[in-house]
């Protein structure tokens, strides 16, 4: 596959970096935190506030980004990081960009991470956050549609969450950025790009091992493509 010159340069810079799967979850979190300055300037917001909603496993921290005085909807954003890494400050710049470009109030959810909190704890934190949005338990949210979005493992959580709750009609749209949808790692593209890129198949196996047991990861609440019925999902 021909790579963009920027991507080639990035891969060369990362060539000597240790693989995520060679370290501990704490090592991986430190690597991600160290990269925050590379994310660039943060878009200005009318307001940014940190709140916490009551969840079944305890308080769930959420950072609320209001881009303008008249936002047009609410976006519940579930960050990536293999269910193991990712924090509010890691995704602050990204959440601001989403809020600014969509004119939606973005709620960045600081769900509990594995391996300290294995499946389904993080998923249930996200479910409780959506319930707080749908139940109007968070002040100053706009009256417009509710969107659930996420990248990578966060895309997995977003897709699974909407599948579990699809009959309620609470979510108007689902935005998935390179979501994790299948634990088997058996697709042609998975095999073709298993090595030589920053995130390897071995790294993904490491993330899955920290997140869920083999029986759980085979089910639709981890591997959403294994669901018997995806009818009725929000517009995606």
Coordinates of C-alpha atoms in Angstrom, one line a residue:
X1 CA 0.0 0.0 0.0
X2 CA 1.3 3.4 -0.9
X3 CA 1.5 5.7 2.1
X4 CA 1.1 9.5 2.3
X5 CA 4.5 11.1 2.8
X6 CA 3.3 12.4 6.2
X7 CA 2.4 8.9 7.3
X8 CA 5.7 7.6 6.1
X9 CA 7.6 10.2 8.1
X10 CA 5.4 9.5 11.2
X11 CA 6.2 5.8 11.0
X12 CA 9.9 6.5 10.7
X13 CA 9.7 8.6 13.9
X14 CA 7.9 5.9 15.7
X15 CA 10.0 3.1 14.5
X16 CA 12.2 3.0 17.6
X17 CA 9.3 3.4 20.1
X18 CA 8.4 0.4 22.3
X19 CA 5.2 -1.4 21.4
X20 CA 2.3 -0.7 23.7
X21 CA 2.0 -4.5 24.3
X22 CA 5.6 -4.6 25.6
X23 CA 4.7 -2.4 28.6
X24 CA 2.1 -2.1 31.4
X25 CA -1.2 -0.1 31.2
X26 CA 0.5 2.6 33.3
X27 CA 3.3 2.8 30.7
X28 CA 0.7 3.1 27.9
X29 CA -1.1 5.9 29.8
X30 CA 2.1 7.8 30.3
X31 CA 2.9 7.6 26.6
X32 CA -0.5 9.0 25.6
X33 CA -0.2 11.8 28.2
X34 CA 3.2 12.7 27.0
X35 CA 1.8 13.3 23.5
X36 CA -0.7 15.9 24.5
X37 CA 1.4 18.9 23.4
X38 CA 1.4 17.5 19.9
X39 CA -2.3 17.9 19.5
X40 CA -2.1 21.6 18.7
X41 CA -4.1 24.6 19.8
X42 CA -7.4 24.2 21.6
X43 CA -10.5 25.8 20.0
X44 CA -12.1 28.5 22.2
X45 CA -15.4 27.6 23.9
X46 CA -18.1 29.7 25.5
X47 CA -17.7 27.4 28.5
X48 CA -16.0 24.2 29.7
X49 CA -17.0 22.6 32.9
X50 CA -16.2 19.4 34.8
X51 CA -19.2 17.6 36.3
X52 CA -19.9 14.1 37.6
X53 CA -23.1 12.1 37.2
X54 CA -24.2 9.3 39.5
X55 CA -23.5 5.8 38.1
X56 CA -24.0 2.3 39.3
X57 CA -20.3 1.9 39.9
X58 CA -19.9 5.4 41.4
X59 CA -19.6 8.9 40.1
X60 CA -18.7 9.2 36.4
X61 CA -16.7 12.4 35.5
X62 CA -17.8 14.2 32.4
X63 CA -16.3 17.3 30.8
X64 CA -18.9 19.5 29.1
X65 CA -17.8 21.7 26.1
X66 CA -20.3 24.4 25.0
X67 CA -19.0 26.0 21.7
X68 CA -21.5 28.8 21.3
X69 CA -24.4 30.5 23.0
X70 CA -26.8 28.5 20.8
X71 CA -25.6 24.9 20.3
X72 CA -27.8 22.8 18.0
X73 CA -27.5 19.4 19.7
X74 CA -25.7 17.3 22.3
X75 CA -22.9 14.8 21.5
X76 CA -22.0 12.2 24.0
X77 CA -18.3 11.4 23.1
X78 CA -16.6 8.1 24.2
X79 CA -12.9 8.3 23.8
X80 CA -10.6 5.6 22.4
X81 CA -7.6 4.0 23.9
X82 CA -8.3 0.2 23.8
X83 CA -10.5 0.5 26.9
X84 CA -7.2 0.8 28.9
X85 CA -5.9 4.3 28.2
X86 CA -7.4 7.7 27.7
X87 CA -8.4 10.6 30.0
X88 CA -10.2 13.9 29.8
X89 CA -7.0 15.9 29.2
X90 CA -5.9 13.4 26.5
X91 CA -9.0 14.2 24.5
X92 CA -9.6 17.9 25.5
X93 CA -8.3 19.4 22.2
X94 CA -10.2 16.8 20.1
X95 CA -13.5 17.3 21.9
X96 CA -13.2 21.1 21.5
X97 CA -12.6 20.6 17.7
X98 CA -15.7 18.4 17.5
X99 CA -17.8 20.9 19.5
X100 CA -16.6 23.9 17.4
X101 CA -17.2 22.2 14.0
X102 CA -20.5 20.6 14.8
X103 CA -21.9 23.4 17.0
X104 CA -23.0 20.7 19.5
X105 CA -22.4 20.7 23.2
X106 CA -19.9 17.8 23.6
X107 CA -19.9 15.7 26.7
X108 CA -16.6 13.8 27.0
X109 CA -17.1 10.8 29.3
X110 CA -14.3 9.7 31.6
X111 CA -15.5 6.1 31.9
X112 CA -13.6 3.6 34.1
X113 CA -10.7 1.8 32.4
X114 CA -9.5 -1.8 32.3
X115 CA -7.7 -3.7 33.7
X116 CA -8.7 -2.1 37.0
X117 CA -12.3 -2.2 35.8
X118 CA -12.9 -4.9 33.3
X119 CA -16.0 -5.4 31.0
X120 CA -18.8 -4.4 31.5
X121 CA -17.9 -1.6 33.9
X122 CA -16.7 1.0 31.4
X123 CA -19.7 0.2 29.1
X124 CA -22.1 0.7 32.0
X125 CA -20.5 4.0 32.9
X126 CA -21.3 5.1 29.3
X127 CA -24.8 3.8 29.6
X128 CA -25.3 5.8 32.8
X129 CA -24.0 8.9 31.2
X130 CA -26.5 8.5 28.3
X131 CA -29.3 8.0 30.8
X132 CA -28.3 11.3 32.5
X133 CA -28.4 13.1 29.1
X134 CA -31.7 11.6 28.1
X135 CA -33.3 12.2 31.5
X136 CA -32.3 15.8 31.4
X137 CA -30.3 15.4 34.6
X138 CA -27.4 17.6 33.3
X139 CA -28.0 21.4 33.3
X140 CA -27.8 23.7 30.3
X141 CA -28.0 21.1 27.6
X142 CA -29.6 22.2 24.3
X143 CA -33.0 20.9 23.2
X144 CA -31.7 19.5 19.9
X145 CA -30.9 15.9 19.0
X146 CA -28.6 13.6 21.0
X147 CA -25.7 12.1 19.1
X148 CA -23.4 9.3 20.4
X149 CA -19.9 9.2 19.0
X150 CA -16.6 7.6 19.6
X151 CA -13.3 6.5 18.2
X152 CA -11.6 3.1 18.2
X153 CA -12.5 1.4 21.5
X154 CA -14.8 4.4 22.2
X155 CA -16.4 3.7 18.8
X156 CA -16.9 0.1 20.1
X157 CA -18.6 1.4 23.3
X158 CA -20.8 3.8 21.2
X159 CA -22.0 1.1 18.8
X160 CA -22.6 -1.4 21.6
X161 CA -24.4 1.2 23.7
X162 CA -26.7 2.1 20.9
X163 CA -27.4 -1.5 20.0
X164 CA -28.3 -2.3 23.6
X165 CA -30.7 0.7 23.8
X166 CA -31.9 0.9 20.2
X167 CA -35.5 0.3 21.1
X168 CA -35.7 3.4 23.3
X169 CA -35.2 5.9 20.4
X170 CA -33.1 8.2 22.5
X171 CA -30.2 8.6 20.1
X172 CA -30.7 10.5 16.8
X173 CA -27.4 9.6 15.2
X174 CA -24.3 7.5 15.8
X175 CA -20.8 8.7 14.7
X176 CA -18.1 6.0 14.6
X177 CA -14.5 6.7 13.9
X178 CA -12.5 3.5 13.1
X179 CA -14.6 1.5 15.7
X180 CA -13.5 -1.9 17.1
X181 CA -16.3 -4.2 16.0
X182 CA -14.9 -7.8 16.1
X183 CA -12.5 -9.5 18.5
X184 CA -11.4 -12.3 16.1
X185 CA -8.9 -10.2 14.1
X186 CA -9.6 -12.4 11.2
X187 CA -10.5 -10.0 8.4
X188 CA -8.3 -9.6 5.3
X189 CA -7.3 -6.0 6.2
X190 CA -6.4 -7.1 9.8
X191 CA -4.1 -9.7 8.5
X192 CA -2.6 -7.4 5.8
X193 CA -1.7 -4.6 8.3
X194 CA -1.1 -6.7 11.4
X195 CA 2.5 -5.4 11.7
X196 CA 4.6 -2.4 10.7
X197 CA 2.1 0.3 11.9
X198 CA 1.8 2.0 15.3
X199 CA -1.0 -0.2 16.4
X200 CA -0.4 -3.9 15.7
X201 CA -2.6 -7.0 15.9
X202 CA -0.5 -8.0 18.9
X203 CA -1.2 -4.6 20.6
X204 CA -5.0 -5.2 20.0
X205 CA -4.7 -8.6 21.5
X206 CA -3.1 -7.0 24.6
X207 CA -6.0 -4.5 24.8
X208 CA -8.6 -7.2 24.5
X209 CA -6.9 -9.3 27.1
X210 CA -7.0 -6.4 29.6
X211 CA -10.6 -5.6 28.8
X212 CA -12.6 -8.8 28.7
X213 CA -12.5 -12.6 29.0
X214 CA -12.7 -14.8 25.9
X215 CA -16.4 -15.6 26.5
X216 CA -17.4 -12.0 26.9
X217 CA -15.4 -10.7 24.0
X218 CA -17.2 -13.2 21.6
X219 CA -20.6 -11.7 22.5
X220 CA -22.3 -8.7 20.9
X221 CA -21.6 -6.4 23.9
X222 CA -17.9 -6.5 22.9
X223 CA -18.0 -7.7 19.2
X224 CA -21.0 -5.8 18.0
X225 CA -20.7 -7.4 14.5
X226 CA -21.7 -10.7 16.2
X227 CA -25.1 -9.4 17.1
X228 CA -27.9 -11.3 15.6
X229 CA -29.9 -8.2 14.8
X230 CA -28.7 -4.6 14.2
X231 CA -32.0 -3.4 12.8
X232 CA -33.2 -0.2 14.4
X233 CA -29.8 1.3 15.1
X234 CA -29.5 5.1 14.8
X235 CA -28.5 6.7 11.6
X236 CA -24.7 6.1 11.4

